[in-house]
GROMACS .gro file of C-alpha atoms in nm:
model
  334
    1UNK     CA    1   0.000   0.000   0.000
    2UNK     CA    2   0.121   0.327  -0.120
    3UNK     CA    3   0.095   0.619   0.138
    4UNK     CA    4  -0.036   0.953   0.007
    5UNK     CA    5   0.045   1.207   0.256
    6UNK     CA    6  -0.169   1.482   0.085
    7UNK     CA    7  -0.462   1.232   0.131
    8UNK     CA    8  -0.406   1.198   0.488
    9UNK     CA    9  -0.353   1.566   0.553
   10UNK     CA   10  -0.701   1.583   0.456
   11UNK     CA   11  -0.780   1.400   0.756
   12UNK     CA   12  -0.527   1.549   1.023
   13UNK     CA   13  -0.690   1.736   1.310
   14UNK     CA   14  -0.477   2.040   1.439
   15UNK     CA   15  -0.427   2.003   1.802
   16UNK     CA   16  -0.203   2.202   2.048
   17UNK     CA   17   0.083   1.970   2.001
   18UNK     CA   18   0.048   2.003   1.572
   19UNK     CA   19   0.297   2.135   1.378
   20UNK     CA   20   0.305   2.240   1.023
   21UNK     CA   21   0.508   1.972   0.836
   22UNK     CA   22   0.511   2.093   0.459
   23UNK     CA   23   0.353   1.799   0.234
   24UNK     CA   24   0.702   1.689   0.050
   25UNK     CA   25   0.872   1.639   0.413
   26UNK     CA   26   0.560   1.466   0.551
   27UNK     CA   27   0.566   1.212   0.163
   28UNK     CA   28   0.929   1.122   0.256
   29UNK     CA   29   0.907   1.097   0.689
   30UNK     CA   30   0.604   0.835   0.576
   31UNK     CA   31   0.767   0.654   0.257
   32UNK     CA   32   1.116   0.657   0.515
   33UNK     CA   33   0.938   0.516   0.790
   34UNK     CA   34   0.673   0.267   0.643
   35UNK     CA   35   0.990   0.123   0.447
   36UNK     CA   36   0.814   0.267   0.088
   37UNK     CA   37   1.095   0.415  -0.044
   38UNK     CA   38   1.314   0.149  -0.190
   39UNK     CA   39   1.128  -0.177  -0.368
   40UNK     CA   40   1.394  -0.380  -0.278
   41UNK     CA   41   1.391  -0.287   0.078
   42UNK     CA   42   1.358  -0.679   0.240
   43UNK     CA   43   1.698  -0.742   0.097
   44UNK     CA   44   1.883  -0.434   0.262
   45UNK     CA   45   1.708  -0.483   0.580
   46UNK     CA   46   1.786  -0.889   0.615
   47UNK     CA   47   2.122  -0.806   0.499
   48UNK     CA   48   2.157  -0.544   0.767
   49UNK     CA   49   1.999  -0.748   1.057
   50UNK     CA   50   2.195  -1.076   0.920
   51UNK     CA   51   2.537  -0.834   0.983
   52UNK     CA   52   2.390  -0.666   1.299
   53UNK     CA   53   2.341  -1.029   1.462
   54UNK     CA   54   2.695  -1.156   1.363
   55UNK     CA   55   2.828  -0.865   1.483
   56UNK     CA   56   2.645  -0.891   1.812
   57UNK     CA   57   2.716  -1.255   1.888
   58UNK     CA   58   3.082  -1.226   1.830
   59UNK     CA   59   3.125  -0.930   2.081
   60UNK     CA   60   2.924  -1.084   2.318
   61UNK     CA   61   3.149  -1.374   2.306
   62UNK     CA   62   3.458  -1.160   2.335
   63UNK     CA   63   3.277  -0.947   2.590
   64UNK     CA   64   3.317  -0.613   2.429
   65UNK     CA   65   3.155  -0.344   2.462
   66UNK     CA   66   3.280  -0.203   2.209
   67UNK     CA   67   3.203  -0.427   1.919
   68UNK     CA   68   2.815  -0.459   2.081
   69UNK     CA   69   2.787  -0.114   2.058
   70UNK     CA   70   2.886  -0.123   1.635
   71UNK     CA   71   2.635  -0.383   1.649
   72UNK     CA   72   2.381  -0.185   1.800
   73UNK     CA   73   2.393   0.122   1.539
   74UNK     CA   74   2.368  -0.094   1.259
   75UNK     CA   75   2.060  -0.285   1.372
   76UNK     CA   76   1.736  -0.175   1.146
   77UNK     CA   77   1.508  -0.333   1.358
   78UNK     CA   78   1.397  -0.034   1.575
   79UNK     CA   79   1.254   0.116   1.266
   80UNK     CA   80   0.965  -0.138   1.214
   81UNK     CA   81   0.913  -0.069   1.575
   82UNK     CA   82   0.847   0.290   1.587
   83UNK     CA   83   0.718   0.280   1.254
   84UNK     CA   84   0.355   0.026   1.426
   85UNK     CA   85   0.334   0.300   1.708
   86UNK     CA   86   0.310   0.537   1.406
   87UNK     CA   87   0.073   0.312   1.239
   88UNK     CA   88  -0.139   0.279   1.520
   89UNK     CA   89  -0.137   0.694   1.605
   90UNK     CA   90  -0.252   0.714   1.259
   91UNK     CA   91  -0.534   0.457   1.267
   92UNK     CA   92  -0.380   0.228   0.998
   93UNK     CA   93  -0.473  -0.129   1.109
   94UNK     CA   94  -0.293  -0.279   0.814
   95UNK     CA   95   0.023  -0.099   0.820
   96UNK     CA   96   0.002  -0.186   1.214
   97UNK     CA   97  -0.015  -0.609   1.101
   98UNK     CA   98   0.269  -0.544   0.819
   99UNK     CA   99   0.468  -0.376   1.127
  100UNK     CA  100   0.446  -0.646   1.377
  101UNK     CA  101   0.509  -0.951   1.060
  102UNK     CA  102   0.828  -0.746   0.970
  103UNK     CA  103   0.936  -0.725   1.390
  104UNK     CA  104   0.850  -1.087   1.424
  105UNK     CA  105   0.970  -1.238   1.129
  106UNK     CA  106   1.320  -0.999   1.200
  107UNK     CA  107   1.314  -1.145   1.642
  108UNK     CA  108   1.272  -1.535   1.473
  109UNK     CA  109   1.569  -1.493   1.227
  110UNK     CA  110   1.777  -1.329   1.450
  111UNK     CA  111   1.718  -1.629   1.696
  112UNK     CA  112   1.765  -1.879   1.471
  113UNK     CA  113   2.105  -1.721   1.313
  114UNK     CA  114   2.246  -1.624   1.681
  115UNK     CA  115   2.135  -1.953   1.750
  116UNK     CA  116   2.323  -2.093   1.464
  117UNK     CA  117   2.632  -1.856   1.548
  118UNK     CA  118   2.638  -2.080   1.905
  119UNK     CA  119   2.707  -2.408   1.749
  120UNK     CA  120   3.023  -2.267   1.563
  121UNK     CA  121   3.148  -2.076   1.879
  122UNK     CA  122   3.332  -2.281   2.186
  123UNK     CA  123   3.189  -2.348   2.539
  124UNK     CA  124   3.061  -2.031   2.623
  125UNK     CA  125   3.054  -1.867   2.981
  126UNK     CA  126   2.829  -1.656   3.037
  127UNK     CA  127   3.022  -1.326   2.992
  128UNK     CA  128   2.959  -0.990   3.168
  129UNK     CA  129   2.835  -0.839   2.832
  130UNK     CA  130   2.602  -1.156   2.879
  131UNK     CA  131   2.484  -1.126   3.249
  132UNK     CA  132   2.411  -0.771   3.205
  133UNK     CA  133   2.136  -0.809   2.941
  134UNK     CA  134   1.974  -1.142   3.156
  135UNK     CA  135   1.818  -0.919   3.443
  136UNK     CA  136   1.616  -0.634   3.325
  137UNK     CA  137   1.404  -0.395   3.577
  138UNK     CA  138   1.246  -0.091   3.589
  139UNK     CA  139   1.463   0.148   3.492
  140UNK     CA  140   1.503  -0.037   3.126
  141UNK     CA  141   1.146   0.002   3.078
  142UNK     CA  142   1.237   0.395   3.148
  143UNK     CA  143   1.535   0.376   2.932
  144UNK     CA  144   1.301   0.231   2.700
  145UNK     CA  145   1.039   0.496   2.715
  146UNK     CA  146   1.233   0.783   2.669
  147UNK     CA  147   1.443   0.667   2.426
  148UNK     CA  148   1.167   0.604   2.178
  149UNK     CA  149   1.006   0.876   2.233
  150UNK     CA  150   1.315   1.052   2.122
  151UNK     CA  151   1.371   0.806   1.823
  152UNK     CA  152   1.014   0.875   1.714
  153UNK     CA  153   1.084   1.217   1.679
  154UNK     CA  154   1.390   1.182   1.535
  155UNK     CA  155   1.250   1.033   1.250
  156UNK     CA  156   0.948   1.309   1.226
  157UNK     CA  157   1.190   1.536   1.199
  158UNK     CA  158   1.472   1.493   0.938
  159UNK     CA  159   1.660   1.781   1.119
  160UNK     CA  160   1.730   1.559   1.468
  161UNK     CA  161   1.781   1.225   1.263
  162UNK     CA  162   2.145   1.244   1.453
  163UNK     CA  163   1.983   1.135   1.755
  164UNK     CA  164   1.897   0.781   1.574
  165UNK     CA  165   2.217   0.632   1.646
  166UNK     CA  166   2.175   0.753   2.029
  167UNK     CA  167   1.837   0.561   2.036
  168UNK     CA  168   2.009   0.262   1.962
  169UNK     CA  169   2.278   0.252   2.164
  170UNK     CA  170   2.036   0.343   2.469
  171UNK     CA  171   1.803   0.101   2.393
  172UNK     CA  172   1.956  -0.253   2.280
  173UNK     CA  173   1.755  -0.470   2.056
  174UNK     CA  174   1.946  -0.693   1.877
  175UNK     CA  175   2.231  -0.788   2.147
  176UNK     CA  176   1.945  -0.908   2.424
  177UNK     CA  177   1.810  -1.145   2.140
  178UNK     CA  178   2.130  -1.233   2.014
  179UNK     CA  179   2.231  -1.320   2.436
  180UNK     CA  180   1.884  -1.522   2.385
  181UNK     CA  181   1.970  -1.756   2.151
  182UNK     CA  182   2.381  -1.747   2.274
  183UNK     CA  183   2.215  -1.884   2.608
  184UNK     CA  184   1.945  -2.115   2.448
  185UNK     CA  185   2.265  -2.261   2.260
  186UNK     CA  186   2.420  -2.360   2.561
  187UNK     CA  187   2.131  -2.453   2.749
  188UNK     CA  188   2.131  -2.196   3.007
  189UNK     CA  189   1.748  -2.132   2.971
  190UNK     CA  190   1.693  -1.906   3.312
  191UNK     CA  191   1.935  -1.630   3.141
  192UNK     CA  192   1.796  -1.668   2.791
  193UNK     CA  193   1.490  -1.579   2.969
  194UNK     CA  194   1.591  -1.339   3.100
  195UNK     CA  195   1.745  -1.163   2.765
  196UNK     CA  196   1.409  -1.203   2.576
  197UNK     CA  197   1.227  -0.979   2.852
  198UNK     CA  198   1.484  -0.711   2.797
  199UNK     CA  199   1.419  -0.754   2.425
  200UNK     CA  200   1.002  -0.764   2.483
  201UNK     CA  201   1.043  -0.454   2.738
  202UNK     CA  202   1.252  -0.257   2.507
  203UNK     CA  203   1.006  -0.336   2.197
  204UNK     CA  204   0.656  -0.258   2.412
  205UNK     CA  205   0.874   0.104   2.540
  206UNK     CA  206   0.904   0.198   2.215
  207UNK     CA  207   0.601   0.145   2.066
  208UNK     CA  208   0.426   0.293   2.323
  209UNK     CA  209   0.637   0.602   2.300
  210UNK     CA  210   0.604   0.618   1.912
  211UNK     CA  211   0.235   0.606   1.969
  212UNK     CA  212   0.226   0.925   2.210
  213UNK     CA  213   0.489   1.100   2.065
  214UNK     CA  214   0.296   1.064   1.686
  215UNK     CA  215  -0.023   1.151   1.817
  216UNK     CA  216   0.085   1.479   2.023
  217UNK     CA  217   0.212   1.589   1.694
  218UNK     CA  218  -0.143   1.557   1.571
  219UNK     CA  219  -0.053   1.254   1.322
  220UNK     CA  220  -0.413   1.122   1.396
  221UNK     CA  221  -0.705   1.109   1.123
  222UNK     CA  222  -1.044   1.048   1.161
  223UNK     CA  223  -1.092   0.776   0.926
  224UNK     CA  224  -0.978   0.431   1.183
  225UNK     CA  225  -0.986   0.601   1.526
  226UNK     CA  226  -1.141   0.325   1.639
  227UNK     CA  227  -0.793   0.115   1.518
  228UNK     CA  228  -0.631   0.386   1.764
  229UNK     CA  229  -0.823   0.318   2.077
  230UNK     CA  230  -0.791  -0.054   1.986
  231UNK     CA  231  -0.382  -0.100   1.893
  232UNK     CA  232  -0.293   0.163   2.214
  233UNK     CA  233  -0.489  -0.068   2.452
  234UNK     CA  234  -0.351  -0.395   2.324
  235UNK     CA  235   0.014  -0.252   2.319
  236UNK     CA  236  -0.039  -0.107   2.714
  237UNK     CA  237  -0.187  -0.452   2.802
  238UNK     CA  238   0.158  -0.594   2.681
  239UNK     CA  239   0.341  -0.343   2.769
  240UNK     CA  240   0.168  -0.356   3.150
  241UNK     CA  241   0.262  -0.763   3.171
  242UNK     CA  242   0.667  -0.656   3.235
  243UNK     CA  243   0.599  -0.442   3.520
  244UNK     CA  244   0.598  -0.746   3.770
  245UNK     CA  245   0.880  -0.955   3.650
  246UNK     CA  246   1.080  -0.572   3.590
  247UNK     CA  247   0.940  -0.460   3.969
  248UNK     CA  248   1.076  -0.816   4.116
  249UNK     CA  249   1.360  -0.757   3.935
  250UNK     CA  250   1.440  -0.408   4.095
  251UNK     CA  251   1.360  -0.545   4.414
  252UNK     CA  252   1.648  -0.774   4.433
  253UNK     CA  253   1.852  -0.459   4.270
  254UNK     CA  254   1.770  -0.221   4.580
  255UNK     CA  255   1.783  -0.501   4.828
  256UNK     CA  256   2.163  -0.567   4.774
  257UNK     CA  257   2.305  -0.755   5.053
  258UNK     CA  258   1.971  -0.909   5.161
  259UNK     CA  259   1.888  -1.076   4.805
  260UNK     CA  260   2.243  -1.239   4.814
  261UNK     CA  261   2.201  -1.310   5.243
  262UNK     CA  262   1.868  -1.525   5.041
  263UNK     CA  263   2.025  -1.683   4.819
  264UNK     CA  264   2.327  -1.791   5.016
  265UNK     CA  265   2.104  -1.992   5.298
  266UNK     CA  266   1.889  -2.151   5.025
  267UNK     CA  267   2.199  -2.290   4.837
  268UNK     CA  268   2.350  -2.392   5.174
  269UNK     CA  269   1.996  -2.544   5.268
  270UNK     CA  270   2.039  -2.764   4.921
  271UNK     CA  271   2.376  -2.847   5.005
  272UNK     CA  272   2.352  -2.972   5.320
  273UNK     CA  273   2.097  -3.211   5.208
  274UNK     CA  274   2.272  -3.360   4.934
  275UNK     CA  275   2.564  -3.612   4.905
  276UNK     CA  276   2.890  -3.534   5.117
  277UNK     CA  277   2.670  -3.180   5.193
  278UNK     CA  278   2.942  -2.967   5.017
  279UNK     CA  279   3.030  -2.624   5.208
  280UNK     CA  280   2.982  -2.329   4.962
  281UNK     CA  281   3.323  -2.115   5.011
  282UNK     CA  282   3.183  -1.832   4.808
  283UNK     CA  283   2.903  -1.707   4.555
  284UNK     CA  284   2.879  -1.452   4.312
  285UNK     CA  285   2.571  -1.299   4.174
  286UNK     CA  286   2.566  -1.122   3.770
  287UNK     CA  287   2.207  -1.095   3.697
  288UNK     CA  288   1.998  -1.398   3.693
  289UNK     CA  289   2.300  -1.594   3.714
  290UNK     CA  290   2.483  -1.737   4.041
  291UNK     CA  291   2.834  -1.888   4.028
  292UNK     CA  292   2.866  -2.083   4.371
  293UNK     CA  293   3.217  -2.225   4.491
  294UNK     CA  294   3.162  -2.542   4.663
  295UNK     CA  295   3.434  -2.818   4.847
  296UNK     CA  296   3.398  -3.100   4.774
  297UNK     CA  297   3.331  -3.043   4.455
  298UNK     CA  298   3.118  -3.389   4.288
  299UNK     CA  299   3.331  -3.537   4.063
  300UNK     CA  300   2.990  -3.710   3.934
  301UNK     CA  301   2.830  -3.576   3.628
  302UNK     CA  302   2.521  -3.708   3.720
  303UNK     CA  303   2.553  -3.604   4.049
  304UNK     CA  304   2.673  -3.252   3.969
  305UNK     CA  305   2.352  -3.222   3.715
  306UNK     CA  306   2.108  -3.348   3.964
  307UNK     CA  307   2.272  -3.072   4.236
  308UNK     CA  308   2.236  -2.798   3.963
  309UNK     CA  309   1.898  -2.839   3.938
  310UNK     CA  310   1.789  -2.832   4.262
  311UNK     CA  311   1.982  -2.490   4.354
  312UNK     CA  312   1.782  -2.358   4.041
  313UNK     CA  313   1.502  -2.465   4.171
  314UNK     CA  314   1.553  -2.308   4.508
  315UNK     CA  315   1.705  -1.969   4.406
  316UNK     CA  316   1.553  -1.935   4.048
  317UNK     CA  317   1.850  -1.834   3.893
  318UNK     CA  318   2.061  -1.983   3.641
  319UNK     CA  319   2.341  -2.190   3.851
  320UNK     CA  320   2.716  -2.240   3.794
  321UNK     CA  321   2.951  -2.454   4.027
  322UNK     CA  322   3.298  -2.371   4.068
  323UNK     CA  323   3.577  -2.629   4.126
  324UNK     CA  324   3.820  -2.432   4.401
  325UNK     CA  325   4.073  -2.656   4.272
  326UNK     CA  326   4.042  -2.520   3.931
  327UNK     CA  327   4.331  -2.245   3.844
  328UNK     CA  328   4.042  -2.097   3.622
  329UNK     CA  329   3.774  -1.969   3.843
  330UNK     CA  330   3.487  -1.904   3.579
  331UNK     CA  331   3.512  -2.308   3.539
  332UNK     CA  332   3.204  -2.446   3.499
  333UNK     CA  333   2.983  -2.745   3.507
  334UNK     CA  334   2.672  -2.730   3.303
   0.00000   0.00000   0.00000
């Protein structure tokens, strides 16, 4: 479908927040946006994401910062985001379903290739690049909100398009998914959990913001309002079914000392109740993910796996053991 901006300026209701956008600067904002102004736009934009992702997973497996970051200002897929809260300000139900296919079909392949990436990468720790994306809270959902907001405008306005590459580093899409399927890889399912909540909270923050931002600038018509009310609800809804995982989140943030006081007498509690009760000697928590020191350490596989299991059951988080003997402390046992 085609978008004719002087056929929806027909339709545009001034407001206090409306601006006067001249009609050649509103054509290319919606043929920029809505992905109309290049037919062979799928290519570029898999080719993009495809180089984004590869990016991604290799600096999270060298645990730079630096190379995530590349990764993150190359990514395209925050346009198809803030392009459905546009769609929805503007009452367009079927630009709105094209939206969400493109952001879907663009979160499955990036899976599947960081997925893919795994196999061809060696046993991976989980990194602190890693850990960081596997326990979002409340203050990424913030993060989230203002940072889309300011993308949305960005792209309204040709003349703060700069602030684009801001947006994305501020607001990570394609590193939490990439973390996701890293994590899924490996097996470690509590912290690819974790990763895809950062990627959903991040995605429902920005669409949310590119809906209010788009309709304070009076980009609503009064053709589909009812498509409006309808899409803002159902993206609020979504948007409203992070807060409690986020808020629990944050909780163990603030509490500090007390969350890892918790965790230390349930693992000990485990211990003490399993074969030769091993004494912990000392436990680190990164996000949703606990590496415990014990002695003796099981020299079982079985027995290790079985031990796992039960301290992620009693401290929900994604367990590592750590042999004291070991001259490398982040070894593992899966």
């Amino acid at each position: 479908m085609k978008i004719d901006p002087n056929e929806s300026d027909k339709y545009v209701e001034d407001n206090f927040f409306s601006q006067e956008i001249a009609i050649d600067e509103r054509k290319y904002v919606f043929n920029k946006l809505f992905f109309h102004y290049k037919k062979d736009w799928q290519s570029s934009f898999a080719l993009m994401l495809f180089l984004s992702v590869g990016i991604a997973c290799l600096g999270l497996s060298e645990n730079s910062s630096a190379t995530i970051i590349g990764a993150m200002i190359i990514a395209p897929l925050g346009q198809p985001i803030v392009a459905l809260g546009g769609a929805i300000a503007l009452g367009w139900k079927k630009q709105s379903f094209r939206m969400v296919l493109i952001i879907f079909l663009g979160t499955v392949g990036s899976l599947i290739v960081s997925y893919l990436i795994g196999l061809t990468l060696p046993d991976l720790s989980p990194n602190e690049q890693i850990l960081i994306r596997t326990a979002p809270d409340l203050r990424d959902l913030g993060i989230a909100l203002l940072a889309g907001a300011g993308g949305s405008y960005g792209y309204y306005r040709s003349e703060y398009s700069t602030v684009l590459a801001g947006v994305a580093i501020a607001v990570a899409l394609v590193p939490p998914i990439c973390a996701c399927g890293l994590m899924l890889e490996q097996g470690n399912f509590i912290l690819a959990s974790g990763s895809i909540l950062l990627f959903f909270t991040n995605l429902m923050g920005i669409a949310f913001s590119s809906i209010l931002v788009f309709f304070l600038l009076g980009l609503k018509t009064k053709r589909n309002r009812r498509w409006f009310y309808t899409g803002s609800i159902f993206i609020i809804f979504l948007g409203s079914a992070t807060i409690l995982p986020l808020a629990l989140n944050y909780d163990k943030f603030t509490s500090g000392a007390q969350f890892q006081s918790s965790i230390f007498e349930k693992s000990a509690s485990v211990l003490n109740h399993s074969k030769n009760a091993p004494e912990i000697k000392n436990i680190l928590i990164q996000g949703t993910a606990a590496f415990i020191t014990i002695e003796p350490f099981p020299e079982n596989k079985n027995e290790r796996e079985k031990l796992i299991n039960k301290l992620e059951d009693a401290t929900g988080l994604q367990v590592f053991l750590i042999n004291p003997t070991k001259e490398d402390y982040n070894y593992k046992v899966k």
